[in-house]
Short mmCIF file of C-alpha atoms and ligand atoms in Angstrom, two decimals:
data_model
loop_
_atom_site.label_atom_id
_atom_site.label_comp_id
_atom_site.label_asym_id
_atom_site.label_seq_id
_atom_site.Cartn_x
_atom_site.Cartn_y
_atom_site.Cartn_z
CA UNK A 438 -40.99 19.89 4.85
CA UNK A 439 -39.58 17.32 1.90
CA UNK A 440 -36.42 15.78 3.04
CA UNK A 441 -33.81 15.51 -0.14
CA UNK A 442 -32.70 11.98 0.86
CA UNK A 443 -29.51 12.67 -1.21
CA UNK A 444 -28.89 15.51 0.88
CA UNK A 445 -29.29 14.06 4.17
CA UNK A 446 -26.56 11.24 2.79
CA UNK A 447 -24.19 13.89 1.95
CA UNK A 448 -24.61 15.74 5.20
CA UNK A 449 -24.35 12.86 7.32
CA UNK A 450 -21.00 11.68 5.78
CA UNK A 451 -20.03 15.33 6.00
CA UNK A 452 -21.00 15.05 9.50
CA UNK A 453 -18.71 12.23 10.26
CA UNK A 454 -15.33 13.78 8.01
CA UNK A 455 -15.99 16.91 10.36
CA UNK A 456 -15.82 14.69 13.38
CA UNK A 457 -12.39 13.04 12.14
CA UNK A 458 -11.29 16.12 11.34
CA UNK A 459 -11.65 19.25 13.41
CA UNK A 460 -9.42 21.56 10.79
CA UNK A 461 -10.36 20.27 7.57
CA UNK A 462 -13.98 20.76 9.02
CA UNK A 463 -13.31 24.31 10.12
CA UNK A 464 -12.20 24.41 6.11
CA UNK A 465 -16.20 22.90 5.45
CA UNK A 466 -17.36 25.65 7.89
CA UNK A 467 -15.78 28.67 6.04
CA UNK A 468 -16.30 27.91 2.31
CA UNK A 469 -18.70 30.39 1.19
CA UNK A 470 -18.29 29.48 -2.56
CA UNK A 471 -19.99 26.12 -1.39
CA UNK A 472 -16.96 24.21 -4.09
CA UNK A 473 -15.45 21.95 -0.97
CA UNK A 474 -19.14 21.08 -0.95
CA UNK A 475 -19.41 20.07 -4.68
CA UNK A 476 -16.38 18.48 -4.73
CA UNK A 477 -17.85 16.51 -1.30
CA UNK A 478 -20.55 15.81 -3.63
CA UNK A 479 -18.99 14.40 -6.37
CA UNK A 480 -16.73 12.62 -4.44
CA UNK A 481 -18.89 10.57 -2.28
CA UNK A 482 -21.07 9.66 -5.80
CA UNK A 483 -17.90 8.40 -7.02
CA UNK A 484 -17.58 6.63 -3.97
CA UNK A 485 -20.85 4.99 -3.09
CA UNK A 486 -21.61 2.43 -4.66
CA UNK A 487 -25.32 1.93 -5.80
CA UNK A 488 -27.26 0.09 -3.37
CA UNK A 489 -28.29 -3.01 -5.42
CA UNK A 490 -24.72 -3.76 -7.18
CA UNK A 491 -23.12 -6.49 -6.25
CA UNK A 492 -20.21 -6.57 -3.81
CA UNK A 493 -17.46 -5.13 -5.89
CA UNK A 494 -14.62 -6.87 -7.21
CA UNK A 495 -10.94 -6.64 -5.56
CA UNK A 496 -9.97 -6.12 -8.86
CA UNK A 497 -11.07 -3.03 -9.88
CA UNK A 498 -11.13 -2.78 -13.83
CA UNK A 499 -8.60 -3.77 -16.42
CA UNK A 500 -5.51 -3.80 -15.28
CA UNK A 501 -2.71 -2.61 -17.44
CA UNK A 502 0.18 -3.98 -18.18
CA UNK A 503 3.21 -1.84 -15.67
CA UNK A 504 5.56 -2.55 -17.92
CA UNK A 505 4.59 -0.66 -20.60
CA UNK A 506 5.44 3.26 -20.64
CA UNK A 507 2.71 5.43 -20.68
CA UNK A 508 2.64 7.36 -23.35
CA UNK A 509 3.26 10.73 -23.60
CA UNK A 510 0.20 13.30 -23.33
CA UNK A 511 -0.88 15.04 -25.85
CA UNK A 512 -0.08 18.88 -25.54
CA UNK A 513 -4.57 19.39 -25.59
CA UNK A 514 -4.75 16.97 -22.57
CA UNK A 515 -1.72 18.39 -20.82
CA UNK A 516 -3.63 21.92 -21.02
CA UNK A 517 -7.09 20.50 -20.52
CA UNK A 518 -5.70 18.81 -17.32
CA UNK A 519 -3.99 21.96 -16.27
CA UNK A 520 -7.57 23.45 -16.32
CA UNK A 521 -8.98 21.82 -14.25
CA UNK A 522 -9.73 23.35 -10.62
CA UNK A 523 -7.63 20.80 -8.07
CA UNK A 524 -10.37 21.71 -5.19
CA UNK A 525 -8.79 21.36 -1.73
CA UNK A 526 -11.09 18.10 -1.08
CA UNK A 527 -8.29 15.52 -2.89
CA UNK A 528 -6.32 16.42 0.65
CA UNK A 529 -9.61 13.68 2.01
CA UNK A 530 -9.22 11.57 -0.45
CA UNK A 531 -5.91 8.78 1.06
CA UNK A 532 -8.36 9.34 3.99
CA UNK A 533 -11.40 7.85 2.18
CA UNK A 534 -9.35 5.87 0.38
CA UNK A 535 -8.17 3.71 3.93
CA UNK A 536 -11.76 3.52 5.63
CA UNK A 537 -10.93 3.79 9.49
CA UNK A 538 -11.16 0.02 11.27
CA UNK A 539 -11.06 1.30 14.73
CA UNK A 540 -11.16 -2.02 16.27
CA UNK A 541 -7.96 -2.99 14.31
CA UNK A 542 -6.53 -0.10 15.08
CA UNK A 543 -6.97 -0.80 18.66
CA UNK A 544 -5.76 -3.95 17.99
CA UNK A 545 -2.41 -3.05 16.57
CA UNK A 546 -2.41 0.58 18.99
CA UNK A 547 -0.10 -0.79 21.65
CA UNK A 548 2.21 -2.51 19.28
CA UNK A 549 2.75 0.68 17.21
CA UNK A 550 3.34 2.57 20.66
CA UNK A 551 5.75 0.03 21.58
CA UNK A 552 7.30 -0.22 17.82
CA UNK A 553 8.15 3.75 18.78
CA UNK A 554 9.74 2.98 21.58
CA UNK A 555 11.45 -0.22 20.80
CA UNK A 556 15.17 -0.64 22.08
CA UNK A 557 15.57 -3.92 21.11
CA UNK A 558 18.12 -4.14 18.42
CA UNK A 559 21.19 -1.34 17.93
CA UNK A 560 19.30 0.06 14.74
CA UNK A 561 16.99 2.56 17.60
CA UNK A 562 20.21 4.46 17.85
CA UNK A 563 20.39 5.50 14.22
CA UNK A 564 17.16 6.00 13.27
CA UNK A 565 15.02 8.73 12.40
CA UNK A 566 12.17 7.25 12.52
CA UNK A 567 10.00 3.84 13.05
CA UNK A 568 8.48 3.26 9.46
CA UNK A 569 5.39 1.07 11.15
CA UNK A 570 3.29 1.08 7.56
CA UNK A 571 0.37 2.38 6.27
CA UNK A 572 -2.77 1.20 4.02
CA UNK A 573 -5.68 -0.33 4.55
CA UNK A 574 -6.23 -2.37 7.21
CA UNK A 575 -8.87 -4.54 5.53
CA UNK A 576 -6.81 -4.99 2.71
CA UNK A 577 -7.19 -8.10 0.35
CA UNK A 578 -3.50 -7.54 -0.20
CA UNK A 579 -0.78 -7.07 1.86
CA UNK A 580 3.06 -6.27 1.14
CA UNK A 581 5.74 -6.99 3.47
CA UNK A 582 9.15 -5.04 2.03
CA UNK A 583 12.28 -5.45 3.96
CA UNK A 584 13.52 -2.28 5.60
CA UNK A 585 13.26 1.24 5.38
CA UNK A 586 15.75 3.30 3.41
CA UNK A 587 17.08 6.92 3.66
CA UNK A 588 13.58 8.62 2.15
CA UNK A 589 11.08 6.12 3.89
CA UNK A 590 13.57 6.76 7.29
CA UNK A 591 13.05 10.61 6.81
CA UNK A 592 9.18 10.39 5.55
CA UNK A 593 8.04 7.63 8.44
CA UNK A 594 6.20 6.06 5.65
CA UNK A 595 7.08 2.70 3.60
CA UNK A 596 8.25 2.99 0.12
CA UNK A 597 8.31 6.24 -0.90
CA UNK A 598 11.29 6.43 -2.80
CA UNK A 599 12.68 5.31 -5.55
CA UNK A 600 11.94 1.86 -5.13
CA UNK A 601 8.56 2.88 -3.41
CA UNK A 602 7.40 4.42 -6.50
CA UNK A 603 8.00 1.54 -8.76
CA UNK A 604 5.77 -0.43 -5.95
CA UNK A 605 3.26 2.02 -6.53
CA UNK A 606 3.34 1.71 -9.79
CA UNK A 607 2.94 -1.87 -9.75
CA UNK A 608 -0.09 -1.53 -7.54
CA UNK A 609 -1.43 1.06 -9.08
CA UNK A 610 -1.15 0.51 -12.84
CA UNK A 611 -0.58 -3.23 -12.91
CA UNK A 612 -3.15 -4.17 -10.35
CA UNK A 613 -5.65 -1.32 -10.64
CA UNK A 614 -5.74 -0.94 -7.01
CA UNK A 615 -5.10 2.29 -5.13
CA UNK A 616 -2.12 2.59 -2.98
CA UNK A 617 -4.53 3.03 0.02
CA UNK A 618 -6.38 0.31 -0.37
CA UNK A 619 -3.46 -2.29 -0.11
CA UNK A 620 -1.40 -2.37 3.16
CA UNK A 621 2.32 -2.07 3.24
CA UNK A 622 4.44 -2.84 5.92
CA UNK A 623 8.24 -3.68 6.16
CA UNK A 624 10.13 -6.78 7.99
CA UNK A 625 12.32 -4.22 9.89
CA UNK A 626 10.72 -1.10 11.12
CA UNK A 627 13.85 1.06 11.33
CA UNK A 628 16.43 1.67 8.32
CA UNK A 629 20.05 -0.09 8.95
CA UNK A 630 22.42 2.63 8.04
CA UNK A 631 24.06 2.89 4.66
CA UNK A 632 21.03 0.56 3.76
CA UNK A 633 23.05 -2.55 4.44
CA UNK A 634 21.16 -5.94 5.04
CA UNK A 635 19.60 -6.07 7.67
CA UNK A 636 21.37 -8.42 10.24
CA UNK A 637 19.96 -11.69 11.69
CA UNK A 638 19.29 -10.44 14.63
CA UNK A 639 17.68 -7.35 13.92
CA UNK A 640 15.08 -9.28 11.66
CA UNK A 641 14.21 -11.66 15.18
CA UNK A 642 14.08 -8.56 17.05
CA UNK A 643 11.20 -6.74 14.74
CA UNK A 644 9.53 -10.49 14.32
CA UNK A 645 6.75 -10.01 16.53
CA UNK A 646 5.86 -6.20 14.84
CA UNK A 647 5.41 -7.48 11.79
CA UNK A 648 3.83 -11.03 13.09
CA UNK A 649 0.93 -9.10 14.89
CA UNK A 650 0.18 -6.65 11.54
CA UNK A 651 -0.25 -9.47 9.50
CA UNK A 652 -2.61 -11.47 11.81
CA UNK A 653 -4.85 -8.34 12.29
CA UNK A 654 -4.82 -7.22 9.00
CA UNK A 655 -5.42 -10.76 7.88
CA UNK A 656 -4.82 -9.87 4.37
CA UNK A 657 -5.87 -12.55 1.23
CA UNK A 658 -2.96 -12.27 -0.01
CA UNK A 659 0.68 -11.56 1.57
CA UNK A 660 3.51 -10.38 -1.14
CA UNK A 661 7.05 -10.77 -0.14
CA UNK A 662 9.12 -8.16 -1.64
CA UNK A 663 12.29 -9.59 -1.73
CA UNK A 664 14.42 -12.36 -0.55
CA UNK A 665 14.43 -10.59 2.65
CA UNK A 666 11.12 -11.14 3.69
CA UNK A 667 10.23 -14.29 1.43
CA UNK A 668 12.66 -15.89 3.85
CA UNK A 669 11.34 -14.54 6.94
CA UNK A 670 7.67 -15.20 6.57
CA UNK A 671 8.69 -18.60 4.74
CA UNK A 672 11.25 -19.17 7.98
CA UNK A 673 13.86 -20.33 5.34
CA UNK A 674 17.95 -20.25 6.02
CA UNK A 675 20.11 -17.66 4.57
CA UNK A 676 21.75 -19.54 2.25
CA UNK A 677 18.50 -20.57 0.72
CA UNK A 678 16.80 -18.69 -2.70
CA UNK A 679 13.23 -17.31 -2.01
CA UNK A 680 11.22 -19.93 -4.27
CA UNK A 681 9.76 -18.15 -6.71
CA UNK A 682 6.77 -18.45 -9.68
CA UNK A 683 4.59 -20.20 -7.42
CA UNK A 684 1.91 -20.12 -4.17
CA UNK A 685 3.06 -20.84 -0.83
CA UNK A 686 1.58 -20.43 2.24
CA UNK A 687 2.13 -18.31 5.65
CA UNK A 688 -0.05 -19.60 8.30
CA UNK A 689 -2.48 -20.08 5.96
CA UNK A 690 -2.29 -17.02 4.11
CA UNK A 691 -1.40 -17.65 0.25
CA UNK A 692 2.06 -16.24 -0.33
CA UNK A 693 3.31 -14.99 -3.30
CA UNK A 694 6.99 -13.48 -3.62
CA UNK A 695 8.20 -10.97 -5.88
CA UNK A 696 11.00 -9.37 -6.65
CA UNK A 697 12.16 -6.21 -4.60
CA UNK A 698 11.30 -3.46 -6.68
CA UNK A 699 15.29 -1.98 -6.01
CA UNK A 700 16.26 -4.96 -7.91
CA UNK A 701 14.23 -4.56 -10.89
CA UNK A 702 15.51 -1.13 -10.99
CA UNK A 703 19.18 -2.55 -11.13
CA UNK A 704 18.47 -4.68 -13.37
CA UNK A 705 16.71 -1.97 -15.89
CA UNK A 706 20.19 0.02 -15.72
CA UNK A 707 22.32 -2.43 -16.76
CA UNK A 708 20.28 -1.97 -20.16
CA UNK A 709 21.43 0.80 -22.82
CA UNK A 710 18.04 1.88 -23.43
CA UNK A 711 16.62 3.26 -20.45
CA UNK A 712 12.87 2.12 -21.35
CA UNK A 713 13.68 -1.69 -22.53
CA UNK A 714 12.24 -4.21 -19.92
CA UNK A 715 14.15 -6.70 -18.20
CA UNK A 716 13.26 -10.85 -17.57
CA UNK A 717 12.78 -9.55 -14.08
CA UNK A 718 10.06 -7.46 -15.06
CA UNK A 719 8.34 -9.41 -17.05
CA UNK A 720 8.47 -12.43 -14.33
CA UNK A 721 6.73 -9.46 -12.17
CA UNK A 722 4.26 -9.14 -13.95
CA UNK A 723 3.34 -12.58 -14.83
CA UNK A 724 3.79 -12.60 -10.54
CA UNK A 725 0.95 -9.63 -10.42
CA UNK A 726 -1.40 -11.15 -13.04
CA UNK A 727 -1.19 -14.56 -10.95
CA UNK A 728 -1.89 -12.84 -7.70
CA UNK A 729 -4.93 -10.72 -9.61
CA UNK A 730 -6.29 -13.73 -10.60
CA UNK A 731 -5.81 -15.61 -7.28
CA UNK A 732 -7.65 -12.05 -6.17
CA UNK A 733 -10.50 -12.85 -8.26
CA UNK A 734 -10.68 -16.55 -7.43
CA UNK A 735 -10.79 -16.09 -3.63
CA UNK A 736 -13.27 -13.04 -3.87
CA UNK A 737 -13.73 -9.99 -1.73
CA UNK A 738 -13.01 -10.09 2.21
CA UNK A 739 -16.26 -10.41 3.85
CA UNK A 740 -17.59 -7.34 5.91
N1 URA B 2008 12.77 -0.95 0.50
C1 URA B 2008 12.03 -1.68 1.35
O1 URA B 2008 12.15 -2.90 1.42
N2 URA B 2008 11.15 -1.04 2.10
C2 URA B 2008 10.94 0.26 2.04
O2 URA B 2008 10.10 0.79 2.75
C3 URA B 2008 11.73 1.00 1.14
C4 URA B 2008 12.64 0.36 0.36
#
């Protein structure tokens, strides 16, 4: 009997989704239209790259410039778009997107289990939830917010609201990466209420959570989002500005810091028009082209 090599590919990474996931794989099991299958297909030829190209790039394509508003779609697209069968495989795709590392997951499992548990600083009594972070934990690049607010306290996930999605944005448009493939983590793991600053000794408290993500995701590139955790990772004062518009260094890591997306959003709405672009953002993106390029310079993360 002829094997169909391409086949055998496709079943075997079928094989291994249906091991990581017994209900998505019962999903597999009953589609009798065979479209989860197609989708699979077309999916994992997106995905795999051919087997002579060269190790790809961090950088992904062109990156476009954040700060420019998309524009709007024409009403042909919209429709065109709206077409288009949204087959239940995209639920795989943040999945995918994050390959699973077990060993560093290992690594960081009795941390996170502790992180749940923690009692260490008065913040465990109003909580909702320990925001640990999520992403890739291979990534080249990895950002390091300061604490979680109301949405990212209700969600258990980092930057997912307003500010998050201006993050996202940033990653996504401006550096052409996916969300998943970059890690995000925050200084303080739980939100202080009213989302006031975190305290002094609520930041030495979460120290070591945030310490042992970084050294076993052992990211390229670390991004400090804001004074917060600029002065954390660069174990500056209080009263000293997060230096800015240049590399620095934590424990060997290149450093970059940015501005916290919540400020760039302040700063947009002290502008009449609500689409003009503010110094901040433009010293963001000069930031994200700098750490693109430092991206491209250092290469991808060896296997
Ligand atoms: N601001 C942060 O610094 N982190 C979050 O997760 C959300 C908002």
């Amino acid at each position: 009997m002829a094997i169909d090599l391409g086949k055998m590919e496709l079943l075997i990474a079928l094989r291994a989704r249906l091991e990581m996931d017994k209900s998505l794989g019962a999903a597999f099991l009953s589609d009798p239209s065979g479209a989860l299958l197609k989708a699979a297909a077309s999916f994992t030829a997106r995905q795999t790259p051919a087997k002579s190209a060269p190790a790809p790039s961090p950088i992904r394509s062109q990156p476009t410039n954040f700060l420019q508003t998309d524009p709007a779609p024409s009403p042909s697209a919209i429709q065109e778009a709206a077409s288009q069968p949204r087959p239940i495989f995209t639920r795989l795709v943040p999945k995918i997107d994050a390959p699973e590392r077990p060993e560093k997951e290992a690594a960081l499992s009795a941390m996170r289990q502790a992180a749940k548990e923690c009692r260490n600083c008065g913040l465990c009594d109003t909580r909702h939830s320990v925001v640990w972070g999520e992403g890739d934990l291979d990534a080249d690049v990895m950002f390091v917010g300061e604490a979680p607010g109301r949405d990212e306290d209700l969600a258990g996930r980092p930057f997912v609201g307003r500010s998050g999605k201006l993050l996202t944005g940033i990653i996504e448009k401006g550096m052409s990466l996916s969300r998943g493939r970059v890690y995000i983590a925050n200084t303080i793991k739980c939100r202080p209420p009213g989302n006031r600053d975190p305290l002094a000794g609520e930041i030495r408290a979460c120290f070591p959570y945030i310490e042992k993500q970084i050294e076993v995701i052992s990211p390229r590139i670390l991004v400090a989002v804001g004074t917060v955790a600029a002065r954390l990772l660069l174990e500056l004062p209080a009263n000293v500005a997060a230096p800015r518009r240049r590399w620095l260094e934590y424990r060997g890591i290149p450093l970059r810091v940015v501005y916290h997306p919540s400020y760039l959003l302040r700063e947009r709405a002290k502008l009449a028009d609500p689409d003009a672009r503010t110094d901040a953002d433009r010293e963001t993106w000069n930031d994200i082209k700098e750490i693109m390029a430092k991206l491209e310079e250092l290469g991808p993360k060896e296997e």
